[in-house]
Coordinates of C-alpha atoms in Angstrom, one line a residue:
Chain O
M65 CA -69.1 116.5 -75.4
Q66 CA -66.0 115.9 -76.8
K67 CA -67.6 113.0 -79.1
L68 CA -70.0 115.5 -80.7
I69 CA -67.4 118.0 -81.5
F70 CA -65.2 115.2 -82.9
T71 CA -68.3 113.9 -84.9
F72 CA -68.9 117.6 -86.0
A73 CA -65.3 117.7 -87.6
L74 CA -65.5 114.2 -89.0
A75 CA -68.8 115.1 -90.5
S76 CA -67.2 118.4 -92.1
L77 CA -64.1 116.4 -93.2
L78 CA -66.8 113.8 -95.0
C79 CA -69.0 116.7 -96.6
A80 CA -65.8 118.2 -97.8
G81 CA -64.5 114.9 -99.5
A82 CA -68.3 114.5 -101.0
A83 CA -68.2 118.1 -102.2
R84 CA -65.0 117.4 -104.1
A85 CA -66.1 114.2 -105.2
G86 CA -69.1 115.7 -106.7
G87 CA -71.4 113.7 -104.3
P88 CA -74.7 114.4 -102.7
F89 CA -73.1 117.5 -101.0
G90 CA -71.4 118.5 -103.9
P91 CA -72.0 121.5 -106.4
G92 CA -74.8 120.6 -108.6
T93 CA -73.8 119.7 -112.4
Q94 CA -75.3 120.6 -115.4
P95 CA -76.4 117.9 -118.2
P96 CA -74.4 118.4 -121.1
S97 CA -75.5 120.8 -123.7
T98 CA -76.3 120.4 -127.1
N99 CA -76.5 124.3 -128.1
P100 CA -73.4 126.0 -129.5
P101 CA -71.2 127.0 -126.5
P102 CA -72.2 130.7 -125.3
N103 CA -69.7 133.7 -125.9
P104 CA -66.5 133.8 -123.6
P105 CA -67.2 135.3 -120.6
P106 CA -65.7 138.8 -120.1
P107 CA -62.0 138.6 -118.5
Q108 CA -62.5 139.1 -114.8
L109 CA -61.1 142.0 -112.7
P110 CA -60.4 141.0 -109.3
L111 CA -60.0 144.3 -107.9
T112 CA -63.6 145.6 -109.3
N113 CA -65.4 142.3 -108.2
P114 CA -67.7 143.2 -105.1
D115 CA -66.4 140.1 -103.1
P116 CA -64.3 137.5 -104.9
L117 CA -62.8 134.9 -102.6
S118 CA -59.0 134.7 -103.5
T119 CA -58.0 131.2 -105.0
P120 CA -55.6 130.0 -101.8
E121 CA -53.9 126.9 -102.3
P122 CA -55.4 123.9 -100.9
L123 CA -52.5 123.2 -98.9
T124 CA -52.4 126.7 -97.6
M125 CA -55.9 126.5 -96.2
G126 CA -55.0 123.1 -95.2
M127 CA -52.2 124.9 -92.9
F128 CA -54.9 127.2 -91.4
A129 CA -57.2 124.5 -90.6
L130 CA -54.2 122.3 -88.7
G131 CA -53.2 125.4 -87.1
A132 CA -57.3 125.9 -85.8
A133 CA -57.0 122.0 -85.0
G134 CA -54.1 122.2 -82.9
I135 CA -55.8 125.0 -80.9
A136 CA -59.1 123.0 -80.6
A137 CA -56.9 120.1 -79.7
A138 CA -54.9 122.1 -76.8
K139 CA -58.3 123.5 -75.2
L140 CA -59.8 119.8 -75.1
R141 CA -56.6 118.8 -73.3
R142 CA -57.0 121.5 -70.9
R143 CA -60.6 120.8 -70.2
R144 CA -59.7 117.3 -69.8
A145 CA -56.8 118.2 -67.3
Chain G
M143 CA -75.5 120.3 -76.8
L144 CA -76.7 117.8 -79.8
P145 CA -79.3 120.5 -81.6
L146 CA -76.2 123.0 -82.1
V147 CA -74.4 120.1 -83.4
L148 CA -76.8 119.3 -85.9
V149 CA -77.3 122.6 -87.0
A150 CA -73.3 123.4 -87.3
A151 CA -72.9 120.4 -89.2
V152 CA -75.9 121.3 -91.6
H153 CA -74.5 124.9 -91.9
A154 CA -71.0 123.5 -92.4
A155 CA -72.4 120.6 -95.2
L156 CA -73.9 123.8 -97.0
A157 CA -70.8 125.8 -96.9
F158 CA -69.1 122.7 -98.3
R159 CA -71.4 122.9 -101.0
T160 CA -70.3 126.0 -102.3
A161 CA -66.9 124.6 -103.3
A162 CA -65.2 127.9 -102.2
L163 CA -62.3 126.7 -100.5
S164 CA -61.6 130.0 -98.6
Y165 CA -65.2 130.2 -97.4
E166 CA -65.6 126.6 -96.0
I167 CA -62.8 126.9 -93.9
P168 CA -63.2 129.7 -92.2
V169 CA -66.9 128.5 -91.6
A170 CA -65.8 125.2 -90.0
I171 CA -63.2 126.5 -87.9
G172 CA -65.9 129.4 -86.8
W173 CA -68.4 126.7 -85.6
M174 CA -65.7 124.5 -84.2
G175 CA -64.6 127.7 -81.9
M176 CA -68.1 128.2 -81.3
L177 CA -68.8 124.4 -80.0
L178 CA -66.2 124.4 -77.7
V179 CA -67.0 127.9 -76.3
Y180 CA -70.5 127.1 -76.0
A181 CA -69.7 123.6 -74.4
D182 CA -68.2 125.3 -71.2
R183 CA -71.2 127.5 -70.5
A184 CA -74.0 127.1 -68.0
R185 CA -77.6 127.2 -70.1
T186 CA -80.3 127.4 -67.9
A187 CA -81.8 130.5 -69.2
R188 CA -85.2 129.9 -71.0
P189 CA -86.6 131.9 -73.7
S190 CA -89.6 134.2 -73.6
R191 CA -92.1 133.9 -76.4
A192 CA -90.8 136.8 -78.6
S193 CA -87.4 135.5 -78.3
L194 CA -88.4 132.0 -79.7
F195 CA -89.9 133.4 -82.5
T196 CA -87.3 136.1 -83.6
G197 CA -84.8 133.0 -82.8
W198 CA -86.5 130.7 -85.5
L199 CA -87.3 133.7 -87.8
I200 CA -83.5 134.7 -88.0
A201 CA -82.1 130.9 -88.0
A202 CA -84.6 129.7 -90.4
A203 CA -83.8 133.0 -93.2
A204 CA -79.8 132.1 -92.5
L205 CA -80.3 128.4 -93.2
G206 CA -82.6 128.9 -96.1
F207 CA -79.8 131.4 -97.5
A208 CA -77.1 129.2 -97.0
A209 CA -79.1 126.4 -98.8
F210 CA -80.2 128.7 -101.6
W211 CA -76.8 129.8 -102.5
S212 CA -75.3 126.9 -101.9
A213 CA -74.8 125.7 -105.5
D214 CA -72.4 128.7 -106.2
Y215 CA -70.7 131.1 -103.7
Q216 CA -72.4 134.5 -103.2
S217 CA -70.8 137.1 -101.0
P218 CA -73.9 137.5 -98.6
L219 CA -73.4 133.5 -97.5
R220 CA -70.6 135.1 -95.3
V221 CA -73.1 136.3 -92.8
T222 CA -75.1 133.0 -92.5
P223 CA -72.9 131.3 -89.9
L224 CA -73.5 134.9 -87.6
A225 CA -77.0 134.6 -88.3
L226 CA -77.9 131.0 -87.7
G227 CA -75.5 131.0 -84.7
A228 CA -77.1 134.4 -83.1
G229 CA -80.9 133.0 -84.1
F230 CA -80.1 129.4 -82.3
L231 CA -78.7 131.0 -79.2
L232 CA -81.9 133.4 -79.2
L233 CA -84.6 130.8 -79.7
R234 CA -82.9 128.3 -77.3
H235 CA -81.9 130.8 -74.2
G236 CA -83.5 133.9 -75.0
F237 CA -81.9 137.3 -75.4
A238 CA -80.3 137.8 -72.1
F239 CA -78.2 134.5 -73.0
L240 CA -77.6 136.1 -76.7
R241 CA -76.2 139.6 -74.8
E242 CA -73.7 137.6 -73.2
S243 CA -72.5 135.5 -76.0
S244 CA -70.1 137.8 -77.4
R245 CA -67.2 135.0 -77.9
E246 CA -69.5 132.6 -80.1
L247 CA -70.6 135.6 -82.1
L248 CA -67.2 136.9 -82.9
L249 CA -66.1 133.5 -83.5
L250 CA -69.1 133.0 -86.2
A251 CA -68.4 136.3 -87.6
L252 CA -65.1 134.8 -88.6
P253 CA -65.9 133.9 -92.2
I254 CA -67.1 138.1 -92.8
A255 CA -63.3 139.0 -92.6
V256 CA -61.4 136.0 -93.3
P257 CA -60.2 136.2 -96.4
P258 CA -60.8 139.8 -96.1
P259 CA -63.4 141.3 -98.9
I260 CA -62.1 143.2 -101.9
P261 CA -63.3 146.4 -101.0
I262 CA -61.6 146.8 -97.8
R263 CA -58.5 145.1 -98.8
P264 CA -56.7 148.2 -100.1
F265 CA -56.7 149.4 -96.5
L266 CA -55.3 146.5 -95.0
E267 CA -52.5 145.5 -97.4
P268 CA -49.4 146.9 -96.0
Q269 CA -47.7 147.2 -99.1
T270 CA -45.2 150.3 -98.7
A271 CA -44.5 148.5 -94.8
T272 CA -43.6 145.2 -96.7
L273 CA -41.4 146.8 -99.3
H274 CA -39.3 148.6 -97.0
A275 CA -39.3 145.9 -94.1
T276 CA -38.0 143.4 -97.1
A277 CA -35.2 146.2 -98.1
A278 CA -34.2 146.4 -94.3
L279 CA -33.7 142.5 -94.3
L280 CA -31.9 142.1 -97.6
G281 CA -29.5 144.9 -96.1
L282 CA -29.2 143.0 -92.8
L283 CA -27.8 140.0 -95.0
G284 CA -25.4 142.1 -96.9
H285 CA -27.5 142.7 -100.1
P286 CA -28.5 146.5 -99.9
A287 CA -31.7 147.2 -101.9
A288 CA -33.3 150.1 -103.3
I289 CA -36.9 151.0 -103.9
A290 CA -38.4 152.3 -107.0
A291 CA -42.1 152.4 -106.6
D292 CA -43.1 149.1 -106.2
V293 CA -39.9 147.9 -107.5
L294 CA -37.4 146.4 -105.0
S295 CA -34.0 145.5 -106.3
V296 CA -30.6 144.2 -105.4
Q297 CA -27.5 144.0 -107.3
G298 CA -28.5 141.1 -110.0
G299 CA -32.0 141.0 -109.1
A300 CA -35.2 142.6 -108.6
I301 CA -39.1 141.8 -107.9
R302 CA -42.2 144.0 -108.2
V303 CA -43.8 144.0 -104.9
I304 CA -47.8 144.3 -106.0
S305 CA -50.3 144.9 -103.0
A306 CA -51.4 141.2 -103.4
C307 CA -47.9 140.4 -102.4
S308 CA -48.1 141.5 -99.2
G309 CA -49.1 138.7 -97.3
I310 CA -52.7 139.8 -96.2
N311 CA -54.2 136.3 -96.7
A312 CA -51.6 134.8 -94.6
M313 CA -52.2 137.5 -91.6
S314 CA -55.8 136.9 -91.7
Q315 CA -55.8 133.7 -90.9
L316 CA -53.2 134.0 -88.4
A317 CA -55.6 136.9 -86.9
A318 CA -58.7 134.2 -87.2
L319 CA -56.6 131.8 -85.0
A320 CA -55.6 134.6 -83.0
L321 CA -59.3 135.2 -82.4
M322 CA -59.6 131.6 -81.7
I323 CA -57.0 131.4 -78.6
V324 CA -58.5 134.7 -77.2
C325 CA -61.8 133.2 -77.3
L326 CA -61.0 130.0 -76.1
F327 CA -58.6 130.5 -73.2
E328 CA -58.4 132.8 -70.2
T329 CA -56.3 135.7 -71.0
T330 CA -55.6 139.1 -69.9
R331 CA -56.3 141.9 -71.8
L332 CA -52.6 142.6 -72.2
Q333 CA -52.1 138.9 -73.3
K334 CA -55.4 139.4 -75.9
V335 CA -53.5 142.3 -77.4
A336 CA -49.9 140.4 -77.7
V337 CA -51.8 137.7 -79.2
F338 CA -53.1 139.6 -82.1
A339 CA -50.0 141.7 -82.4
S340 CA -47.7 138.5 -82.9
A341 CA -49.9 137.0 -85.2
I342 CA -49.6 139.8 -88.0
A343 CA -46.1 140.0 -87.4
A344 CA -45.5 136.5 -87.7
G345 CA -47.3 136.6 -91.1
F346 CA -45.6 140.1 -92.0
I347 CA -42.2 138.9 -91.2
A348 CA -42.5 135.5 -93.1
N349 CA -43.7 137.2 -96.2
C350 CA -40.8 139.5 -95.7
C351 CA -38.6 136.2 -95.8
R352 CA -40.0 135.3 -98.9
L353 CA -39.9 138.5 -100.7
A354 CA -36.1 138.5 -99.9
L355 CA -35.6 135.3 -101.2
L356 CA -37.5 135.8 -104.2
T357 CA -35.5 139.2 -105.1
L358 CA -32.2 137.5 -104.2
V359 CA -33.1 134.7 -106.7
S360 CA -35.0 136.6 -109.1
Q361 CA -32.4 136.6 -112.0
R362 CA -30.4 134.0 -111.1
D363 CA -32.1 130.8 -111.9
H364 CA -35.4 130.8 -113.3
A365 CA -36.6 127.4 -112.0
V366 CA -35.3 128.1 -108.3
F367 CA -37.4 131.5 -108.6
E368 CA -40.8 129.7 -109.8
L369 CA -40.2 126.6 -106.9
W370 CA -40.2 129.7 -104.4
H371 CA -42.8 131.7 -106.2
G372 CA -45.2 128.9 -106.7
T373 CA -47.2 126.8 -104.4
T374 CA -44.3 124.8 -102.6
G375 CA -42.5 128.1 -101.7
E376 CA -45.6 129.4 -100.5
L377 CA -46.6 126.6 -98.4
R378 CA -43.0 126.6 -96.5
F379 CA -43.4 130.1 -96.0
T380 CA -47.3 129.5 -94.7
A381 CA -45.6 126.9 -92.4
L382 CA -43.1 129.5 -91.2
G383 CA -45.5 132.2 -90.2
L384 CA -47.7 129.4 -88.4
A385 CA -44.7 128.2 -86.6
L386 CA -43.7 131.5 -85.6
A387 CA -47.1 132.5 -84.2
S388 CA -47.4 129.3 -82.6
L389 CA -44.2 129.8 -80.8
A390 CA -45.2 133.4 -79.6
W391 CA -48.9 132.3 -78.3
W392 CA -46.9 129.3 -76.3
L393 CA -44.5 131.6 -74.9
L394 CA -47.4 134.3 -74.2
L395 CA -49.9 131.9 -72.3
R396 CA -47.3 129.1 -70.7
P397 CA -46.7 131.7 -67.9
R398 CA -50.6 131.6 -66.6
E399 CA -50.5 128.0 -66.9
R400 CA -47.6 127.8 -64.3
E401 CA -49.5 130.1 -62.1
R402 CA -52.2 128.4 -62.1
E403 CA -50.2 125.2 -61.3
R404 CA -48.6 126.7 -58.1
L405 CA -52.4 127.9 -57.3
A406 CA -53.1 124.3 -57.6
G407 CA -50.3 123.1 -55.6

């Protein structure tokens, strides 16, 4: 079971890396367009947007993930004991 | 166990495809916690046909939406981990098992609440409390502070503390970790309350320390102010909040472990 959960964690990390690199799980890319550029989008008003995710620093989110990994490791350690 | 790990991996991969970091991380954490809880449960129940059909329907719909919106983040995506997990439990183990799976479902509901959606943020951001607590902290440090609207000032320095500066993201992340703790470890009701309270308090205190430092350096050295106001400073105070919360959680859960050891001995 622990191997499976570690596999899940590893797969998540690989997917994250692939997404960042624009690999098979990466966000879809569009071919360069020859049309003139569209008008610039209107400025975003964060408080009126229905559900914008805040734009946290990756390292801050990494700290959050690290905390979760620590809790998961403590749980696995206690299961083994 | 393997089918659920596969379902979790597929959904997490779709979440990572959105490239919305603050959606991806809670999804991965929610699934991780859910797998750990699920692994410890006895799973003997057999589903009825109705459960099987309804479960398949919910799980397929959730996975379909997750795939459909995976190229670009949309807010309804936040519900898909919960719907997919609930559908899976229903189709594999039936309605009775699902009803007893509150911990799994709570963990999968994490991405709905973290980070808090914009419509409810104004009700959660403790701007006034942050201003007064930071002023009190500055007073304790020997720098009497004055508050005028959202401006916090000391002699030789002042900052504006807008509601977005109230540390709501850090507090919600620490609260998410607190949820993970109470779902994964055996705790009393009092310990559950204390684990959540210490998470919120740790985030709040760390943020007040950050604002106090920013107030003190605000009109002295621009480079130093930018250092602490930017990523580097934010990261250090996030680490401080996590360290404070971890210490509190360790202290809260340690006596129970000792008691268990004593009983085992």
